[in-house]
Each structure stands twice: as C-alpha cells, then as structure tokens.
C-alpha cells in the first residue's frame, strides 16, 4: 500500500473515532422536566395526555387511572 492510501485510511479512522465527541448536550431545558409530581401536572400543559375525568392535582384519581391502565396491560387478568 502506498503512503497516501495509508494516510487517508488513518484520517478516516480517526474521524470516526472522534465523531462521538461532538454529541450535543442532553440536559433538559426550559419547561421540560422538573420536580413536580406526576398528578400535579396541568392538563393545559398538554391536553392530549389528559385522561377524561381526571383533574390536575387529584392524586387518588391519578393512582386509580394508573392502576386501571396496568390492569389493562396485565395478560393474566384477561
């Protein structure tokens, strides 16, 4: 092999190795995430994810909906 081919191969290998170093930050920014509880999130924030009959801040209703959802996915209860 000639030296140009070896140099090109070495450069392409080093570029592939360092490609992972340019990954953007994955930190949450803005209104996403947070320390609020799951049942206190407002439906107004994203009404597509609000179940009918559920009101923001109602922990008992939220837990009941989660339990109902888990039972619907349970193969043994079918």
mmCIF file of C-alpha atoms in Angstrom:
data_model
loop_
_atom_site.group_PDB
_atom_site.id
_atom_site.type_symbol
_atom_site.label_atom_id
_atom_site.label_comp_id
_atom_site.label_asym_id
_atom_site.label_seq_id
_atom_site.Cartn_x
_atom_site.Cartn_y
_atom_site.Cartn_z
ATOM 1 C CA UNK A 1 0.000 0.000 0.000
ATOM 2 C CA UNK A 2 1.221 3.448 -0.709
ATOM 3 C CA UNK A 3 1.579 6.208 1.853
ATOM 4 C CA UNK A 4 -1.334 8.306 0.536
ATOM 5 C CA UNK A 5 -3.755 5.436 0.976
ATOM 6 C CA UNK A 6 -2.454 4.734 4.481
ATOM 7 C CA UNK A 7 -2.742 8.427 5.396
ATOM 8 C CA UNK A 8 -6.307 8.607 4.060
ATOM 9 C CA UNK A 9 -7.225 5.441 5.950
ATOM 10 C CA UNK A 10 -5.694 6.748 9.173
ATOM 11 C CA UNK A 11 -7.510 10.087 8.806
ATOM 12 C CA UNK A 12 -10.867 8.445 8.152
ATOM 13 C CA UNK A 13 -10.424 6.100 11.138
ATOM 14 C CA UNK A 14 -9.515 8.979 13.435
ATOM 15 C CA UNK A 15 -12.529 10.987 12.232
ATOM 16 C CA UNK A 16 -14.833 8.052 13.003
ATOM 17 C CA UNK A 17 -13.310 7.652 16.451
ATOM 18 C CA UNK A 18 -13.754 11.325 17.331
ATOM 19 C CA UNK A 19 -17.242 11.621 15.879
ATOM 20 C CA UNK A 20 -18.800 10.699 19.233
ATOM 21 C CA UNK A 21 -17.091 13.652 20.909
ATOM 22 C CA UNK A 22 -19.379 16.092 19.118
ATOM 23 C CA UNK A 23 -22.602 14.801 20.700
ATOM 24 C CA UNK A 24 -24.848 17.657 21.852
ATOM 25 C CA UNK A 25 -25.792 18.073 25.482
ATOM 26 C CA UNK A 26 -28.832 16.063 26.621
ATOM 27 C CA UNK A 27 -29.751 18.295 29.551
ATOM 28 C CA UNK A 28 -33.395 19.256 29.818
ATOM 29 C CA UNK A 29 -34.020 22.909 29.160
ATOM 30 C CA UNK A 30 -36.982 25.185 29.570
ATOM 31 C CA UNK A 31 -40.310 23.862 30.846
ATOM 32 C CA UNK A 32 -39.479 20.201 30.247
ATOM 33 C CA UNK A 33 -38.806 18.009 33.225
ATOM 34 C CA UNK A 34 -38.903 19.384 36.713
ATOM 35 C CA UNK A 35 -39.561 18.347 40.242
ATOM 36 C CA UNK A 36 -43.348 18.400 40.186
ATOM 37 C CA UNK A 37 -45.329 15.277 40.979
ATOM 38 C CA UNK A 38 -46.975 13.373 38.143
ATOM 39 C CA UNK A 39 -50.518 14.053 39.334
ATOM 40 C CA UNK A 40 -49.997 17.789 39.717
ATOM 41 C CA UNK A 41 -49.162 18.461 36.069
ATOM 42 C CA UNK A 42 -51.765 20.666 34.448
ATOM 43 C CA UNK A 43 -53.875 19.358 31.570
ATOM 44 C CA UNK A 44 -53.420 22.747 29.961
ATOM 45 C CA UNK A 45 -49.725 21.966 29.516
ATOM 46 C CA UNK A 46 -50.588 19.176 27.072
ATOM 47 C CA UNK A 47 -54.276 18.283 26.829
ATOM 48 C CA UNK A 48 -53.505 15.286 24.584
ATOM 49 C CA UNK A 49 -52.155 13.415 27.608
ATOM 50 C CA UNK A 50 -55.045 14.184 29.974
ATOM 51 C CA UNK A 51 -57.411 11.278 30.559
ATOM 52 C CA UNK A 52 -61.133 12.044 30.559
ATOM 53 C CA UNK A 53 -62.475 12.601 34.059
ATOM 54 C CA UNK A 54 -59.097 13.402 35.581
ATOM 55 C CA UNK A 55 -58.303 16.753 37.175
ATOM 56 C CA UNK A 56 -54.813 18.077 37.842
ATOM 57 C CA UNK A 57 -53.779 17.713 41.472
ATOM 58 C CA UNK A 58 -56.119 14.783 42.260
ATOM 59 C CA UNK A 59 -53.685 12.113 43.463
ATOM 60 C CA UNK A 60 -56.330 9.460 44.151
ATOM 61 C CA UNK A 61 -57.856 9.771 40.675
ATOM 62 C CA UNK A 62 -54.384 9.677 39.096
ATOM 63 C CA UNK A 63 -53.467 6.499 41.007
ATOM 64 C CA UNK A 64 -56.799 4.906 40.042
ATOM 65 C CA UNK A 65 -56.182 5.670 36.359
ATOM 66 C CA UNK A 66 -52.655 4.221 36.571
ATOM 67 C CA UNK A 67 -53.982 1.068 38.279
ATOM 68 C CA UNK A 68 -56.678 0.716 35.618
ATOM 69 C CA UNK A 69 -54.049 1.109 32.905
ATOM 70 C CA UNK A 70 -51.798 -1.521 34.494
ATOM 71 C CA UNK A 71 -54.673 -3.998 34.728
ATOM 72 C CA UNK A 72 -55.495 -3.448 31.061
ATOM 73 C CA UNK A 73 -51.924 -4.442 30.199
ATOM 74 C CA UNK A 74 -51.855 -7.456 32.522
ATOM 75 C CA UNK A 75 -52.064 -10.671 30.460
ATOM 76 C CA UNK A 76 -53.104 -12.779 33.462
ATOM 77 C CA UNK A 77 -56.223 -10.745 34.166
ATOM 78 C CA UNK A 78 -57.579 -11.105 30.619
#
